[in-house]
Amino acid sequence: MKPNLSISIGKLKLKNPVLVASGTFGYGEEFEDFINLKELGAIVTKTITLKPRQGNFPPRTCETPAGMLNSIGLENPGLDVFIKEKVPYLARIGVPLIVSIASEYDPGEFLSVSRRLDKIRAVCAIELNISCPNLKNKKLIAQDPAATYRLVSKVRRVTGKALITKLSPNVTCITDIASAAEKAGSDALSLINTLGGMSIDTRARKPKLASICGGLSGPSIRPVALKMVWEVYQKTELPIIGMGGIIDTPSALEFFIAGASAVAVGTANFVNPGIVPEIIRGLKEYCRGHKINSIKELTGSLRCQD
Amino acid sequence: MKKKTLQRNFKVIANNKVKDNYFKLVLAAAGISSMARPGQFVMIETSSTAFAPLLRRPMSIHSAQKGRIEILYETVGEGSRILTQKRPGEHLNLIGPLGNGFEIADPGDRNSILVAGGMGVAPLLFLAEKLVEHKSKNARVRIRVFIGAKTAGHLLCEKEFKSLGCDVKIATDDGTKGFKGWVTELLEETLSGIATAMPRIYTCGPMSMLESIAGLASEYGMAAYGSFEAHMACGIGACMGCVIRTQDEKRKERNDFVYRRVCKEGPVFQLNQVIWGEE
């Protein structure tokens, strides 16, 4: 028996449901020595903004128990350089390309970037990063259902590409935001972005990150991410790309069972750049062992006692 | 396409205490050994099961010969403490070689000065090995090595550099061995006495030492290359975490800067390219 790992997210068809999370995979080329990039379900780029961004002061990362904090601040070369220098390489890989985009102050930039990306054939989907915690502007679009609705519906009008909205866990009610994105025409949801956090060097009484606070990722956030996937799965019809602390096959499986249609591997790429193909193989084996014909059967298959 | 970097398990050949908190790890790592250039580093997985610690540890290659690599390390935290427990025959997962490494000028560049502060000896011994290879082709090559340490007890690699035929000078903060004071003071004494063409400086050590050397190099009109250390999450250029500020050649007139990744564009930077000061 050959289990079927293919899934669809809106118009986007993926041969397998394992993606890489934005910001943890550069623009693909950094990983070419470690894996066959063709094996990936899709590549999600580091977030692109209209203009280049230098990012935040270092130190930008620090290790925490079973996790890490980062405050990169969306360093990226800007849309023009991305299109000219990164897209040709990404297009040649031949796996669906999902471009993550953001804007710090002007939501209008989401529209201009989306319009440009809409014209590029190699781009299969746009992920709206409305949940980056590492900007000076601390008020995230993803923390306000009305703002989320406004932005997603505007972008929806300028692109026919599959639209994915990436949500923040730093909210009082994740399902309100998810529903707003759904009503506004998002094709899928990515959850979760990093959890706000901080860490202190007690000897110097200094924050370990120059920006003081950052975003927590890694296995330590997995239970939080899973709960949010489970809640959103029950509340919306949208396909969910689950992420947050996936580091091996069992942790990826948890997300499918909780309600994810696909998963994205993030921080684990730093620890083991060869991890994604291992997880894809692991999912196949699990399906075979549990007589599951299609990975779709696993989504939301949590068995709860009545 | 040929791989420039490997990720694989490598067998531990030896892992012994050098002194106090300093250890030397020897691995059978032919693939890395044959490709490695001085100044490059590896990312070592210290804990594969409990994710404690989660991230790999960047460590510079101390020596690469005959299918083996050596890593000189100090126990500073949980990762390096776990590393000390690895016994011969066990395996460690490594990614490497990583980074740019020192660019060794032609044998035409006959004089070199190596300045090491503390653990900075680690990549510089490998560099000295390679410079000596050039020396065998050109007997007039002279390698001067300056080693700075807190105390005589913290001093590393004096013997190793000497056995390669380097001229070694020592400075300790407390004067328990050699010159009492900063290694950069000792360096300046030597520089002021050099009448012929100025040699190239290669260095590795604390940020403050690198900054002083950048100052001396510009004063004496020398090219200086330093290997930098930074917090790294991935080591392969993906996370953008380990950046330092450097001159932007394209926008110099605007007194602007660009962040460059220590893991990818570094860890070796020409010191006059680095923007010092606030972190």
XYZ file of C-alpha atoms in Angstrom:
585
model
C 0.000 0.000 0.000
C 1.247 3.409 -0.995
C -0.282 6.094 1.200
C -1.351 9.280 -0.538
C 0.270 12.296 1.057
C -1.060 14.862 -1.389
C -3.293 17.678 -0.190
C -4.777 20.913 -1.505
C -4.921 24.338 0.049
C -7.297 26.435 -1.987
C -5.997 26.128 -5.535
C -2.655 25.042 -4.301
C -1.918 21.349 -4.784
C 0.919 19.860 -2.758
C 2.443 16.429 -3.329
C 3.049 16.145 0.389
C 1.922 18.189 3.371
C 5.288 19.098 4.915
C 6.378 22.700 4.434
C 9.123 24.805 5.919
C 8.133 27.706 8.136
C 8.904 31.219 7.007
C 12.109 32.653 8.418
C 13.701 29.295 9.126
C 14.682 28.293 5.620
C 16.201 31.433 4.135
C 15.461 31.403 0.409
C 16.112 27.695 -0.043
C 19.690 27.787 -1.294
C 21.109 27.645 2.243
C 19.822 24.046 2.463
C 20.888 22.639 -0.889
C 23.848 20.760 0.590
C 21.672 19.003 3.159
C 18.513 17.850 1.430
C 17.030 17.314 -1.973
C 14.879 20.431 -2.098
C 12.529 18.718 -4.577
C 11.249 16.543 -1.726
C 9.642 19.439 0.140
C 5.873 19.863 0.058
C 6.397 23.584 -0.491
C 8.921 26.263 0.336
C 7.824 29.252 2.341
C 10.345 32.069 2.014
C 11.687 34.342 4.666
C 9.325 37.302 4.842
C 9.739 39.909 2.124
C 8.858 43.568 2.495
C 8.445 46.218 -0.204
C 11.709 47.948 0.733
C 14.869 46.272 2.075
C 15.098 46.031 5.867
C 18.289 45.864 7.899
C 16.638 44.168 10.823
C 17.255 44.564 14.527
C 20.432 45.061 16.529
C 22.284 41.884 17.561
C 22.254 39.766 19.643
C 19.198 38.551 17.808
C 18.851 35.008 19.113
C 19.252 33.170 22.367
C 18.614 29.660 23.513
C 15.886 28.855 26.043
C 14.712 25.582 27.592
C 13.713 23.388 24.625
C 13.487 26.430 22.437
C 14.932 29.716 21.335
C 14.060 33.369 21.170
C 14.623 35.438 18.092
C 14.265 39.044 17.208
C 15.586 39.331 13.677
C 13.251 42.161 12.723
C 12.440 40.924 9.222
C 15.858 41.539 7.717
C 15.380 41.004 3.996
C 16.650 42.420 0.694
C 13.292 43.883 -0.335
C 10.880 42.888 -3.086
C 12.945 44.009 -6.108
C 16.087 42.116 -5.128
C 13.993 39.125 -4.077
C 12.345 38.931 -7.491
C 15.604 39.453 -9.339
C 18.003 37.345 -7.285
C 16.005 34.794 -5.273
C 12.950 33.839 -7.332
C 14.873 32.345 -10.309
C 16.646 29.868 -7.990
C 13.448 29.053 -6.104
C 11.534 28.578 -9.370
C 14.111 26.081 -10.649
C 13.636 23.828 -7.610
C 10.232 22.906 -8.925
C 8.285 22.738 -5.669
C 5.421 25.137 -4.931
C 6.730 28.509 -3.836
C 4.903 30.377 -1.096
C 6.105 33.912 -0.505
C 5.702 35.353 2.964
C 5.129 39.102 2.999
C 4.798 41.816 5.637
C 4.708 45.534 6.239
C 5.459 47.329 9.472
C 3.419 50.526 9.272
C 1.636 50.781 5.966
C -0.869 48.015 5.199
C -0.934 49.427 1.659
C 2.454 47.786 1.122
C 0.812 44.373 1.447
C -1.250 45.315 -1.583
C 1.612 46.589 -3.739
C 3.743 43.553 -2.911
C 0.839 41.179 -3.580
C 0.100 42.814 -6.936
C 3.698 42.332 -8.001
C 3.824 38.714 -6.798
C 0.505 37.986 -8.474
C 2.224 38.476 -11.847
C 5.029 36.016 -11.135
C 4.227 32.540 -12.382
C 6.610 30.753 -10.044
C 4.786 32.129 -7.007
C 2.003 29.713 -6.021
C 0.735 31.352 -2.878
C 1.160 34.381 -0.664
C 1.423 34.083 3.089
C 0.407 37.217 4.944
C 2.705 37.613 7.912
C 0.511 39.838 10.031
C 1.930 38.374 13.211
C 5.664 39.152 13.429
C 6.329 40.157 17.047
C 9.717 41.746 16.370
C 8.791 45.101 14.911
C 8.806 48.510 16.568
C 5.122 48.678 15.830
C 3.907 46.347 18.585
C 0.270 46.438 17.505
C -0.127 43.460 15.254
C -2.830 43.213 12.635
C -3.283 39.615 13.780
C -4.289 40.855 17.223
C -7.401 42.584 15.927
C -10.193 40.728 14.103
C -11.397 43.879 12.329
C -7.898 44.808 11.134
C -7.314 41.220 10.023
C -10.583 41.251 8.078
C -9.766 44.586 6.424
C -6.298 43.562 5.332
C -7.117 40.062 4.108
C -10.140 41.228 2.125
C -8.107 43.987 0.451
C -5.334 41.578 -0.538
C -7.955 39.094 -1.683
C -9.122 41.622 -4.263
C -5.665 42.071 -5.811
C -4.527 38.464 -6.198
C -5.920 35.208 -7.437
C -3.070 33.247 -5.885
C -3.777 31.066 -2.901
C -3.813 33.272 0.164
C -2.578 32.062 3.541
C -2.929 34.152 6.680
C -0.392 33.577 9.421
C -1.814 34.089 12.874
C -0.260 35.138 16.154
C -0.645 33.148 19.374
C -0.317 36.389 21.334
C -4.061 37.003 21.400
C -6.960 36.535 23.770
C -9.081 34.562 21.321
C -7.417 32.904 18.337
C -10.705 31.728 16.828
C -12.011 35.307 16.460
C -9.005 36.165 14.326
C -9.245 32.920 12.368
C -12.905 33.547 11.592
C -12.140 37.092 10.469
C -9.510 35.803 8.031
C -11.942 33.177 6.775
C -14.730 35.674 6.156
C -12.282 37.943 4.355
C -11.459 35.217 1.824
C -8.255 33.657 3.064
C -7.690 30.197 1.561
C -5.825 28.816 4.536
C -4.380 29.667 7.931
C -0.857 29.229 9.210
C -0.644 28.873 12.937
C 1.206 29.699 14.991
C 3.817 32.434 14.699
C 6.177 32.759 17.670
C 5.054 33.431 21.221
C 6.281 36.659 22.809
C 9.061 36.016 25.297
C 12.188 37.274 26.984
C 15.314 35.998 28.688
C 17.736 37.680 31.075
C 21.462 37.385 31.744
C 21.323 37.580 35.530
C 25.020 38.314 35.998
C 24.862 41.454 33.890
C 21.120 42.052 34.529
C 20.805 42.572 30.822
C 18.296 41.153 28.363
C 19.806 38.388 26.255
C 18.311 39.938 23.127
C 19.197 43.490 22.106
C 15.495 44.101 21.454
C 14.740 42.870 25.008
C 11.761 40.783 23.899
C 11.498 38.376 21.010
C 9.564 35.439 19.664
C 9.783 32.002 21.252
C 9.918 28.928 19.036
C 10.933 25.301 19.280
C 9.517 22.256 21.113
C 8.637 24.368 24.159
C 5.747 26.059 22.310
C 4.283 22.922 20.779
C 1.464 22.357 23.316
C 0.310 25.959 22.860
C 0.391 25.639 19.074
C -1.494 22.343 19.141
C -4.253 23.761 21.309
C -4.700 26.663 18.925
C -4.826 24.379 15.890
C -7.429 22.245 17.642
C -9.556 25.265 18.562
C -9.368 26.814 15.109
C -10.072 23.469 13.421
C -13.371 23.240 15.261
C -14.336 26.805 14.481
C -13.461 27.296 10.807
C -13.609 25.361 7.559
C -10.250 26.596 6.347
C -7.319 24.268 5.874
C -4.740 24.795 8.600
C -0.989 24.681 8.206
C 0.091 23.720 11.711
C 3.453 24.727 13.118
C 5.174 25.339 16.404
C 7.846 23.043 17.745
C 7.614 20.230 15.201
C 10.907 18.419 15.412
C 10.173 14.829 14.384
C 7.440 12.579 12.945
C 5.398 12.132 16.153
C 5.254 15.870 16.719
C 4.142 16.437 13.113
C 1.460 13.772 13.536
C 0.072 15.548 16.586
C -0.767 18.557 14.433
C -2.589 16.515 11.784
C -4.609 14.738 14.437
C -5.481 18.071 16.055
C -6.812 19.402 12.766
C -3.983 20.531 10.507
C -4.099 19.705 6.782
C -0.400 20.435 6.439
C 2.480 21.159 8.760
C 5.486 23.436 8.624
C 8.838 22.712 10.201
C 10.581 25.760 11.636
C 13.241 25.881 14.314
C 14.039 22.194 13.758
C 15.600 23.190 10.428
C 18.288 24.982 12.429
C 18.973 21.952 14.577
C 18.845 19.415 11.789
C 18.762 20.808 8.252
C 17.942 17.317 6.971
C 14.782 16.945 9.060
C 11.977 17.572 6.531
C 12.610 14.538 4.295
C 12.885 12.417 7.463
C 9.441 13.593 8.579
C 7.937 12.964 5.125
C 9.243 9.387 5.262
C 7.968 9.054 8.826
C 4.454 10.147 7.831
C 4.375 7.567 5.031
C 5.403 4.833 7.409
C 2.796 5.870 9.967
C 0.056 5.854 7.342
C 1.154 2.455 6.121
C 1.319 1.070 9.655
C -2.122 2.444 10.541
C -3.748 1.513 7.240
C -4.431 5.117 6.343
C -4.856 5.570 2.583
C -4.679 9.322 2.516
C -3.104 11.717 4.977
C -6.353 13.710 4.716
C -8.019 11.047 6.862
C -5.741 11.994 9.693
C -6.721 15.648 9.816
C -8.839 16.305 12.894
C -9.016 12.599 13.729
C -8.560 13.182 17.453
C -10.520 10.640 19.477
C -12.083 12.387 22.456
C -14.080 10.638 25.120
C -17.728 11.706 25.283
C 26.931 19.451 -7.805
C 29.653 18.804 -5.267
C 28.703 19.422 -1.673
C 30.648 22.087 0.158
C 29.219 21.160 3.534
C 28.421 17.810 5.091
C 25.967 16.751 7.761
C 26.784 13.364 9.197
C 27.700 11.352 12.277
C 31.425 11.195 12.912
C 33.263 8.870 15.248
C 35.040 10.196 18.305
C 38.698 9.136 18.364
C 39.688 10.958 21.529
C 38.229 13.526 23.874
C 40.675 14.495 26.568
C 41.219 17.232 29.064
C 44.034 19.559 28.055
C 43.989 21.452 31.340
C 41.352 22.750 33.779
C 38.233 23.466 31.719
C 39.850 22.935 28.347
C 39.315 19.804 26.277
C 40.425 18.518 22.905
C 38.084 16.434 20.790
C 39.458 14.369 17.909
C 37.031 13.028 15.303
C 37.424 10.738 12.313
C 35.928 13.137 9.777
C 37.661 12.617 6.464
C 35.072 14.542 4.453
C 35.358 17.634 6.611
C 39.102 17.322 7.092
C 39.870 17.328 3.381
C 37.695 20.370 2.647
C 38.380 22.480 5.736
C 40.205 25.790 5.578
C 41.609 27.491 8.676
C 39.005 29.740 10.264
C 36.104 27.530 9.248
C 33.928 25.934 11.885
C 31.547 23.059 12.538
C 28.137 22.945 14.220
C 28.125 20.140 16.775
C 24.972 18.515 18.083
C 25.487 18.010 21.793
C 22.114 16.514 22.690
C 20.155 14.518 20.158
C 17.294 13.318 22.310
C 16.073 15.715 24.983
C 16.600 18.991 23.091
C 18.534 20.206 26.096
C 20.304 22.093 24.771
C 18.253 22.479 21.621
C 20.758 24.182 19.354
C 24.077 23.007 17.980
C 27.294 24.567 19.188
C 29.557 26.367 16.741
C 33.213 25.414 17.233
C 36.179 26.312 15.112
C 38.350 23.659 13.553
C 41.581 23.460 15.505
C 43.418 21.109 13.204
C 42.589 19.068 10.116
C 44.999 16.372 9.044
C 44.956 12.812 7.811
C 41.202 12.381 7.786
C 40.791 13.766 11.281
C 39.671 17.045 12.731
C 40.420 18.422 16.174
C 38.256 20.738 18.211
C 39.656 22.637 21.166
C 36.896 23.719 23.523
C 36.256 25.186 26.916
C 33.439 24.021 29.141
C 31.235 27.061 29.570
C 27.705 25.701 29.713
C 25.480 22.677 29.342
C 26.387 21.955 25.712
C 30.133 21.820 26.240
C 29.672 19.904 29.503
C 27.726 17.194 27.654
C 30.446 17.153 25.026
C 33.097 16.265 27.629
C 31.226 13.017 28.326
C 31.572 11.683 24.780
C 33.913 8.693 24.721
C 36.015 7.254 21.903
C 33.871 5.088 19.641
C 30.739 7.168 20.180
C 29.414 9.356 17.391
C 28.649 13.029 17.134
C 26.524 14.687 14.479
C 28.383 17.532 12.811
C 27.656 20.041 10.096
C 30.720 21.417 8.419
C 32.955 22.870 7.302
C 31.119 26.180 7.566
C 31.979 29.822 6.977
C 34.578 31.485 4.813
C 37.817 30.864 6.707
C 41.039 32.839 6.530
C 42.230 33.725 3.100
C 45.885 32.763 3.033
C 47.869 35.122 0.877
C 50.407 33.640 -1.526
C 53.710 32.386 -0.385
C 54.669 35.843 -1.623
C 53.339 37.078 1.672
C 56.261 35.839 3.668
C 55.568 37.246 7.074
C 52.508 36.682 9.141
C 51.523 37.694 12.608
C 48.985 35.617 14.499
C 47.380 37.116 17.587
C 45.295 34.879 19.832
C 43.325 35.931 22.879
C 42.178 33.113 25.183
C 40.335 30.463 23.163
C 41.322 32.396 20.036
C 44.213 29.967 19.688
C 41.732 27.358 18.425
C 41.456 28.388 14.749
C 44.893 29.993 14.637
C 46.800 26.759 15.226
C 45.145 25.306 12.110
C 46.111 28.473 10.268
C 49.717 28.157 11.461
C 49.781 24.568 10.157
C 48.746 25.800 6.729
C 51.168 28.725 6.758
C 53.949 26.316 7.611
C 53.046 24.281 4.529
C 53.818 27.401 2.528
C 56.969 27.827 4.553
C 58.333 24.504 3.407
C 58.303 25.963 -0.084
C 59.858 29.203 1.015
C 62.404 29.104 3.813
C 62.260 32.823 4.445
C 58.726 32.723 5.762
C 58.436 33.934 9.307
C 55.410 33.352 11.526
C 55.148 35.334 14.717
C 52.526 34.227 17.215
C 51.278 36.339 20.109
C 49.191 34.560 22.713
C 47.278 36.414 25.385
C 45.758 34.644 28.383
C 44.308 35.556 31.763
C 46.991 33.611 33.651
C 49.673 31.027 32.908
C 47.025 28.448 33.846
C 44.781 29.624 31.006
C 47.552 29.611 28.429
C 46.971 27.211 25.536
C 48.934 25.855 22.583
C 52.307 27.459 23.286
C 54.085 24.160 22.656
C 52.073 23.383 19.518
C 52.917 26.710 17.886
C 56.580 26.345 18.835
C 56.806 22.857 17.406
C 55.554 24.274 14.085
C 58.546 26.603 14.169
C 56.652 29.798 15.001
C 58.183 32.593 17.101
C 55.895 32.653 20.133
C 55.412 35.567 22.519
C 53.205 35.353 25.586
C 51.257 37.950 27.535
C 49.224 37.249 30.648
C 46.908 39.658 32.448
C 48.531 38.900 35.813
C 52.094 38.408 34.610
C 52.284 34.755 35.694
C 53.936 34.087 32.347
C 55.602 36.324 29.778
C 54.699 39.972 29.426
C 52.341 41.351 32.059
C 49.487 43.119 30.345
C 47.457 42.993 27.156
C 48.682 40.958 24.239
C 47.981 44.005 22.080
C 50.580 46.023 24.032
C 53.116 43.323 23.332
C 52.065 43.341 19.680
C 52.532 47.082 19.393
C 56.093 46.834 20.752
C 56.907 44.416 17.955
C 55.114 46.379 15.241
C 56.973 49.564 16.085
C 60.237 47.674 15.609
C 59.448 46.255 12.155
C 61.271 48.232 9.489
C 60.557 46.111 6.411
C 57.259 45.435 4.657
C 54.491 45.071 7.187
C 53.184 41.547 7.624
C 49.565 40.542 7.546
C 47.780 40.029 10.860
C 45.446 37.120 11.523
C 43.626 37.163 14.824
C 40.938 35.585 16.950
C 39.835 36.491 20.447
C 37.530 38.756 22.429
C 35.776 41.627 20.635
C 37.723 44.283 22.566
C 41.022 42.713 21.477
C 39.918 42.563 17.849
C 38.965 46.221 18.030
C 42.388 47.220 19.417
C 44.086 45.224 16.684
C 41.942 46.936 14.056
C 43.275 50.229 15.438
C 46.892 49.073 15.366
C 46.531 47.655 11.869
C 45.245 50.921 10.495
C 47.948 52.881 12.341
C 50.707 50.707 10.894
C 49.120 50.269 7.490
C 48.647 46.524 7.768
C 45.948 44.192 6.522
C 44.306 42.435 9.461
C 41.822 39.583 9.419
C 39.875 38.510 12.483
C 37.647 35.542 13.213
C 34.457 36.527 15.037
C 32.228 34.749 17.472
C 28.458 35.184 17.696
C 25.350 33.530 19.038
C 24.215 31.213 16.277
C 21.010 29.301 15.873
C 21.618 27.566 12.544
C 25.218 28.237 11.442
C 24.233 27.793 7.794
C 23.009 31.266 6.907
C 19.283 30.695 7.297
C 18.243 32.382 10.533
C 19.996 35.764 10.166
C 20.721 35.705 13.888
C 24.505 36.044 14.036
C 25.068 39.308 12.222
C 27.682 41.989 12.851
C 27.809 45.501 11.455
C 30.145 46.045 8.530
C 30.897 48.770 6.015
C 28.640 48.917 3.025
C 30.981 49.374 0.072
C 28.125 50.480 -2.141
C 26.917 53.178 0.187
C 30.053 54.323 1.935
C 29.438 57.968 1.247
C 26.241 57.775 3.247
C 28.128 56.360 6.200
C 25.741 53.456 6.139
C 26.311 49.877 7.233
C 25.185 46.407 6.342
C 24.713 43.452 8.617
C 26.739 40.444 7.557
C 26.277 36.941 8.893
C 29.169 35.670 11.003
C 28.284 32.108 9.931
C 28.193 32.756 6.184
C 30.063 35.902 5.100
C 32.301 35.319 8.174
C 33.471 34.214 10.634
C 36.575 35.913 9.208
C 36.273 39.582 8.329
C 38.904 42.090 7.332
C 39.022 44.222 10.451
C 38.793 47.535 8.595
C 35.389 46.388 7.299
C 33.909 45.994 10.749
C 31.970 48.761 12.449
C 32.816 48.731 16.140
C 31.088 50.144 19.149
C 27.589 49.437 20.318
C 26.501 45.914 19.827
